CSV table of C-alpha atoms in Angstrom, one decimal:
chain,number,residue,atom,x,y,z
A,1373,MET,CA,-1.6,-23.6,-5.5
A,1374,THR,CA,-4.3,-24.7,-3.0
A,1375,GLN,CA,-6.5,-22.0,-1.8
A,1376,ASP,CA,-5.5,-22.5,1.9
A,1377,ARG,CA,-1.9,-21.8,0.9
A,1378,ALA,CA,-2.6,-18.8,-1.2
A,1379,ASN,CA,-0.5,-15.8,-0.1
A,1380,ALA,CA,1.0,-17.8,2.8
A,1381,ALA,CA,4.3,-16.1,2.5
A,1382,GLN,CA,2.7,-12.7,2.5
A,1383,VAL,CA,0.6,-13.6,5.5
A,1384,ASP,CA,3.7,-14.6,7.4
A,1385,TYR,CA,5.6,-11.6,6.2
A,1386,TRP,CA,3.0,-9.0,7.4
A,1387,ASN,CA,2.4,-10.7,10.7
A,1388,ALA,CA,6.0,-11.0,11.7
A,1389,HIS,CA,8.8,-8.4,12.0
A,1390,VAL,CA,7.6,-6.4,9.0
A,1391,GLY,CA,4.0,-6.0,10.3
A,1392,ARG,CA,5.3,-5.1,13.7
A,1393,THR,CA,7.7,-2.5,12.2
A,1394,TRP,CA,5.0,-0.9,10.1
A,1395,ALA,CA,2.7,-0.8,13.1
A,1396,ALA,CA,5.4,1.0,15.2
A,1397,GLN,CA,6.3,3.4,12.4
A,1398,HIS,CA,2.7,4.1,11.3
A,1399,GLU,CA,2.7,7.8,12.1
A,1400,ALA,CA,5.9,8.4,10.0
A,1401,LEU,CA,4.6,6.1,7.2
A,1402,ASP,CA,1.2,7.8,7.1
A,1403,ARG,CA,3.0,11.2,6.8
A,1404,GLN,CA,5.0,9.9,3.9
A,1405,ILE,CA,2.4,8.3,1.8
A,1406,ARG,CA,-0.7,10.4,2.7
A,1407,PRO,CA,-0.4,12.6,-0.4
A,1408,LEU,CA,-0.5,9.6,-2.6
A,1409,GLY,CA,-3.4,8.0,-1.0
A,1410,LEU,CA,-5.4,11.2,-1.1
A,1411,ALA,CA,-4.9,11.4,-4.9
A,1412,ALA,CA,-6.9,8.2,-5.1
A,1413,MET,CA,-9.5,9.2,-2.5
A,1414,GLU,CA,-10.2,12.4,-4.3
A,1415,ALA,CA,-10.6,10.5,-7.5
A,1416,LEU,CA,-13.0,8.0,-5.9
A,1417,ALA,CA,-15.0,10.9,-4.4
A,1418,PRO,CA,-16.9,8.9,-1.7
A,1419,ALA,CA,-20.4,10.1,-1.2
A,1420,ALA,CA,-22.4,10.4,2.0
A,1421,GLY,CA,-24.1,7.2,2.9
A,1422,GLU,CA,-22.0,4.9,0.8
A,1423,ARG,CA,-20.6,1.5,1.9
A,1424,ILE,CA,-16.8,1.2,1.0
A,1425,LEU,CA,-14.3,-1.6,1.3
A,1426,ASP,CA,-10.8,-0.5,2.2
A,1427,LEU,CA,-8.3,-3.2,1.1
A,1428,GLY,CA,-5.0,-3.6,2.7
A,1429,CYS,CA,-6.1,-0.9,5.2
A,1430,GLY,CA,-3.0,-1.4,7.4
A,1431,CYS,CA,-3.1,0.8,10.4
A,1432,GLY,CA,-6.4,2.3,9.5
A,1433,GLU,CA,-5.7,6.0,8.5
A,1434,THR,CA,-7.4,5.6,5.1
A,1435,THR,CA,-10.4,3.7,6.6
A,1436,ILE,CA,-11.0,6.5,9.1
A,1437,ASP,CA,-10.7,9.2,6.4
A,1438,LEU,CA,-13.2,7.3,4.3
A,1439,ALA,CA,-15.6,7.0,7.2
A,1440,HIS,CA,-15.5,10.7,7.7
A,1441,ARG,CA,-16.4,11.2,4.0
A,1442,VAL,CA,-19.3,8.8,3.9
A,1443,GLY,CA,-20.7,10.0,7.2
A,1444,PRO,CA,-22.7,8.3,9.9
A,1445,GLU,CA,-25.2,6.9,7.3
A,1446,GLY,CA,-22.3,5.2,5.5
A,1447,ALA,CA,-20.0,2.4,6.5
A,1448,VAL,CA,-16.4,1.4,5.8
A,1449,GLU,CA,-14.8,-2.0,6.3
A,1450,GLY,CA,-11.0,-2.2,6.4
A,1451,VAL,CA,-9.5,-5.6,5.4
A,1452,ASP,CA,-5.9,-6.6,6.0
A,1453,ILE,CA,-3.8,-9.7,6.6
A,1454,SER,CA,-1.6,-8.0,9.3
A,1455,ALA,CA,-2.8,-8.5,12.8
A,1456,PRO,CA,-0.2,-6.1,14.4
A,1457,MET,CA,-1.4,-3.3,12.0
A,1458,LEU,CA,-5.1,-4.0,12.6
A,1459,ASP,CA,-4.4,-3.8,16.3
A,1460,VAL,CA,-3.4,-0.2,15.8
A,1461,ALA,CA,-6.2,0.5,13.4
A,1462,ARG,CA,-8.9,-0.6,15.8
A,1463,GLN,CA,-7.5,1.6,18.6
A,1464,ARG,CA,-7.4,4.6,16.3
A,1465,ALA,CA,-11.0,4.0,15.1
A,1466,LEU,CA,-12.7,3.7,18.4
A,1467,PRO,CA,-14.6,7.0,18.1
A,1468,LEU,CA,-16.0,5.8,14.8
A,1469,SER,CA,-16.9,2.3,15.9
A,1470,GLY,CA,-20.4,2.6,14.5
A,1471,THR,CA,-19.2,3.5,11.0
A,1472,VAL,CA,-15.9,1.6,10.8
A,1473,SER,CA,-15.1,-2.1,11.1
A,1474,PHE,CA,-12.0,-4.1,10.5
A,1475,ARG,CA,-11.5,-7.7,9.4
A,1476,GLU,CA,-8.3,-9.8,9.4
A,1477,ALA,CA,-8.6,-11.6,6.1
A,1478,ASP,CA,-7.0,-12.3,2.7
A,1479,ALA,CA,-9.0,-10.5,0.0
A,1480,GLN,CA,-7.9,-13.1,-2.5
A,1481,THR,CA,-9.7,-16.0,-0.8
A,1482,GLU,CA,-12.0,-14.5,1.8
A,1483,ALA,CA,-15.7,-15.0,1.2
A,1484,LEU,CA,-16.6,-11.4,1.0
A,1485,ALA,CA,-20.2,-10.4,1.2
A,1486,ARG,CA,-21.7,-10.4,-2.3
A,1487,GLU,CA,-22.7,-7.0,-3.8
A,1488,GLN,CA,-22.6,-5.2,-0.5
A,1489,TYR,CA,-20.3,-2.4,-1.3
A,1490,ASP,CA,-20.6,0.7,-3.5
A,1491,ALA,CA,-16.8,0.9,-4.0
A,1492,PHE,CA,-13.4,-0.3,-3.0
A,1493,TYR,CA,-10.4,1.7,-2.3
A,1494,SER,CA,-6.8,0.8,-1.5
A,1495,ARG,CA,-3.6,2.7,-0.7
A,1496,PHE,CA,-0.8,0.3,-1.6
A,1497,GLY,CA,-2.7,-2.7,-0.5
A,1498,VAL,CA,-3.2,-4.7,-3.7
A,1499,MET,CA,0.3,-5.5,-4.9
A,1500,PHE,CA,0.8,-8.6,-2.7
A,1501,PHE,CA,-1.5,-11.3,-4.2
A,1502,ASP,CA,-0.1,-14.6,-5.4
A,1503,ASP,CA,-2.8,-14.6,-8.0
A,1504,PRO,CA,-3.9,-11.0,-8.7
A,1505,VAL,CA,-6.6,-12.1,-11.2
A,1506,ALA,CA,-8.3,-14.3,-8.7
A,1507,ALA,CA,-8.0,-11.6,-6.0
A,1508,PHE,CA,-9.5,-8.8,-8.1
A,1509,ALA,CA,-12.3,-11.2,-9.3
A,1510,ASN,CA,-13.1,-12.1,-5.8
A,1511,ILE,CA,-13.2,-8.4,-4.8
A,1512,ARG,CA,-15.3,-7.6,-7.8
A,1513,HIS,CA,-18.1,-9.9,-6.5
A,1514,ALA,CA,-18.3,-7.8,-3.3
A,1515,ILE,CA,-19.0,-4.6,-5.2
A,1516,LYS,CA,-22.6,-3.7,-6.4
A,1517,PRO,CA,-23.2,-3.7,-10.1
A,1518,GLY,CA,-22.3,-0.3,-11.3
A,1519,GLY,CA,-19.9,0.1,-8.4
A,1520,ARG,CA,-16.4,1.5,-8.8
A,1521,PHE,CA,-12.9,1.3,-7.4
A,1522,THR,CA,-9.8,3.5,-7.1
A,1523,PHE,CA,-6.5,2.4,-5.8
A,1524,VAL,CA,-2.8,3.4,-5.9
A,1525,CYS,CA,0.2,1.3,-6.6
A,1526,TRP,CA,3.9,2.1,-7.1
A,1527,ARG,CA,5.3,2.6,-10.6
A,1528,ALA,CA,8.8,1.1,-11.1
A,1529,LEU,CA,11.6,1.4,-8.6
A,1530,ALA,CA,13.5,3.6,-11.0
A,1531,ASP,CA,10.7,6.1,-11.0
A,1532,ASN,CA,10.8,6.3,-7.1
A,1533,PRO,CA,14.0,8.0,-6.0
A,1534,TRP,CA,12.8,8.0,-2.4
A,1535,MET,CA,13.3,4.2,-2.5
A,1536,ALA,CA,15.9,3.8,-5.2
A,1537,GLU,CA,18.6,6.3,-4.1
A,1538,PRO,CA,19.1,5.0,-0.5
A,1539,LEU,CA,19.1,1.4,-1.8
A,1540,ALA,CA,21.7,2.3,-4.5
A,1541,VAL,CA,24.3,3.8,-2.1
A,1542,ALA,CA,23.9,0.9,0.3
A,1543,GLN,CA,24.0,-1.8,-2.4
A,1544,PRO,CA,27.7,-2.2,-2.6
A,1545,HIS,CA,27.8,-2.9,1.1
A,1546,VAL,CA,25.0,-5.4,1.5
A,1547,PRO,CA,25.0,-9.1,0.4
A,1548,PRO,CA,23.9,-9.6,-3.2
A,1549,ARG,CA,20.3,-10.5,-3.4
A,1550,PRO,CA,18.6,-12.8,-5.9
A,1551,THR,CA,17.1,-11.1,-8.9
A,1552,ALA,CA,13.5,-10.3,-8.1
A,1553,ASP,CA,10.7,-11.8,-10.1
A,1554,PRO,CA,8.9,-8.7,-11.4
A,1555,LEU,CA,5.6,-10.5,-11.3
A,1556,ALA,CA,5.9,-11.9,-7.7
A,1557,PRO,CA,4.0,-10.3,-4.9
A,1558,GLY,CA,5.7,-7.1,-3.8
A,1559,PRO,CA,5.6,-3.3,-4.0
A,1560,PHE,CA,6.3,-3.3,-7.7
A,1561,ALA,CA,4.2,-6.2,-8.8
A,1562,LEU,CA,1.6,-4.0,-10.6
A,1563,ALA,CA,4.1,-1.4,-11.9
A,1564,ASP,CA,3.8,-2.5,-15.5
A,1565,PRO,CA,0.8,-0.6,-16.8
A,1566,GLU,CA,0.1,-3.2,-19.5
A,1567,ARG,CA,0.1,-6.1,-17.1
A,1568,LEU,CA,-2.0,-4.1,-14.5
A,1569,THR,CA,-4.6,-3.3,-17.1
A,1570,ALA,CA,-4.7,-6.9,-18.4
A,1571,VAL,CA,-5.1,-8.3,-14.8
A,1572,LEU,CA,-8.1,-6.0,-14.1
A,1573,HIS,CA,-9.8,-6.8,-17.4
A,1574,GLU,CA,-9.3,-10.5,-16.9
A,1575,ALA,CA,-10.8,-10.2,-13.5
A,1576,GLY,CA,-13.9,-8.7,-15.0
A,1577,TRP,CA,-13.5,-4.9,-14.3
A,1578,SER,CA,-14.5,-2.4,-16.9
A,1579,SER,CA,-13.6,1.2,-17.7
A,1580,VAL,CA,-10.1,0.7,-16.3
A,1581,ARG,CA,-7.9,3.8,-16.5
A,1582,LEU,CA,-4.4,4.5,-15.2
A,1583,THR,CA,-3.2,8.0,-14.3
A,1584,ARG,CA,0.4,8.7,-13.5
A,1585,PHE,CA,0.8,10.9,-10.4
A,1586,ASP,CA,4.1,12.3,-9.4
A,1587,THR,CA,4.9,14.3,-6.3
A,1588,ARG,CA,7.5,14.6,-3.5
A,1589,ILE,CA,6.9,12.9,-0.2
A,1590,GLY,CA,8.5,12.7,3.2
A,1591,ALA,CA,8.3,11.4,6.7
A,1592,GLY,CA,9.6,14.6,8.4
A,1593,ASP,CA,13.1,16.0,9.2
A,1594,LEU,CA,16.3,14.3,8.2
A,1595,ASN,CA,16.4,12.0,11.3
A,1596,ALA,CA,12.9,10.9,10.8
A,1597,ALA,CA,13.5,10.3,7.1
A,1598,LEU,CA,16.7,8.3,7.8
A,1599,ASP,CA,15.1,6.2,10.4
A,1600,LEU,CA,12.3,5.2,8.1
A,1601,ALA,CA,14.6,4.6,5.1
A,1602,LEU,CA,16.6,2.1,7.2
A,1603,ARG,CA,13.5,0.2,8.3
A,1604,VAL,CA,11.0,0.0,5.3
A,1605,GLY,CA,11.1,-0.5,1.6
A,1606,PRO,CA,13.9,-2.4,-0.4
A,1607,LEU,CA,16.7,-1.1,1.8
A,1608,GLY,CA,14.9,-2.0,5.0
A,1609,SER,CA,14.3,-5.5,3.6
A,1610,ALA,CA,18.0,-5.8,2.8
A,1611,LEU,CA,19.1,-4.5,6.2
A,1612,ARG,CA,16.8,-7.0,8.0
A,1613,GLU,CA,18.9,-9.7,6.6
A,1614,ALA,CA,22.2,-8.0,7.5
A,1615,PRO,CA,21.6,-5.9,10.6
A,1616,ALA,CA,25.3,-5.5,11.3
A,1617,LEU,CA,25.6,-3.4,8.2
A,1618,VAL,CA,23.3,-0.7,9.5
A,1619,PRO,CA,26.2,1.4,11.0
A,1620,VAL,CA,28.1,1.1,7.7
A,1621,VAL,CA,25.3,2.3,5.4
A,1622,THR,CA,23.7,4.9,7.7
A,1623,PRO,CA,26.1,7.8,6.9
A,1624,LEU,CA,25.8,7.0,3.1
A,1625,VAL,CA,21.9,7.1,3.3
A,1626,ARG,CA,22.0,10.2,5.5
A,1627,GLU,CA,24.0,12.0,2.8
A,1628,VAL,CA,21.6,11.1,0.1
A,1629,LEU,CA,18.6,12.2,2.1
A,1630,SER,CA,20.3,15.5,3.0
A,1631,ARG,CA,20.2,16.6,-0.6
A,1632,TYR,CA,16.5,16.7,-0.5
A,1633,GLN,CA,16.1,18.8,2.6
A,1634,THR,CA,13.6,21.6,2.4
A,1635,ALA,CA,11.9,23.9,4.9
A,1636,ASP,CA,9.2,21.2,5.3
A,1637,GLY,CA,11.7,18.4,5.9
A,1638,VAL,CA,13.1,15.8,3.5
A,1639,ARG,CA,11.0,15.6,0.3
A,1640,MET,CA,11.9,13.1,-2.3
A,1641,PRO,CA,10.2,12.3,-5.7
A,1642,ALA,CA,7.7,9.4,-5.8
A,1643,SER,CA,5.7,8.1,-8.7
A,1644,ILE,CA,2.5,6.1,-8.6
A,1645,TRP,CA,-0.4,4.9,-10.7
A,1646,VAL,CA,-3.9,6.0,-9.7
A,1647,VAL,CA,-6.1,3.3,-10.9
A,1648,ALA,CA,-9.8,3.5,-11.4
A,1649,GLY,CA,-12.6,1.4,-12.9
A,1650,ARG,CA,-16.1,0.0,-12.6
A,1651,ARG,CA,-18.1,-3.2,-12.2
A,1652,LEU,CA,-20.7,-3.4,-14.9
């Protein structure tokens, strides 16, 4: 693959309908995955004055959180390939414009500033590379010797009922989809812990450790959870290809989600890897 075509499908994907959907749904999405990103942020423990790279920063919530943690003497740069999401991020970060910056770029191929950052962080932004070894090696060059990283990525679909169960009830009604390549760019590309560890070691990172983190997540009440389930994740992807089936599967998905209602809204099980390591 030539470098100028690396991740071309993902660039198109996150700048078309999907990127616009995530931008429009950013508040609900942030509510849903915030506890998972915080697990990694607490493990990273950003210090005042540090420079941090936020990869796959999306609509900027994590970049802004990191900026508050490093303070006015620090700096955080958010990098993403999605222009619609970065438009949201830049508006949200205006009060922090001296500490926060954003760049539309592909971290696999972008010429990142060498040894300029104390750490990198990512909340579900590193599973979409055509060549993850090349990507993580490129990112490594941007981190100072002795620097560190922490990111989160999904464990397998079967370990994530919040995605798996709505998809399962809808599956008999949506057109059959080709069997997914488990190594292809996508939400579960780094779910296999052995492959994930091997990728990071091959890219030159050291002291790699994976910690399983399980919790329950939710976007809000039943209506909010239903709306999000129909728009994002594996089910959202299937329905984008067959929008006429939305009325058919909606009551089925609603029934699944209703089983997880609590006083704090719909809360469903999620499972991730919190991944950490260092550059020697």
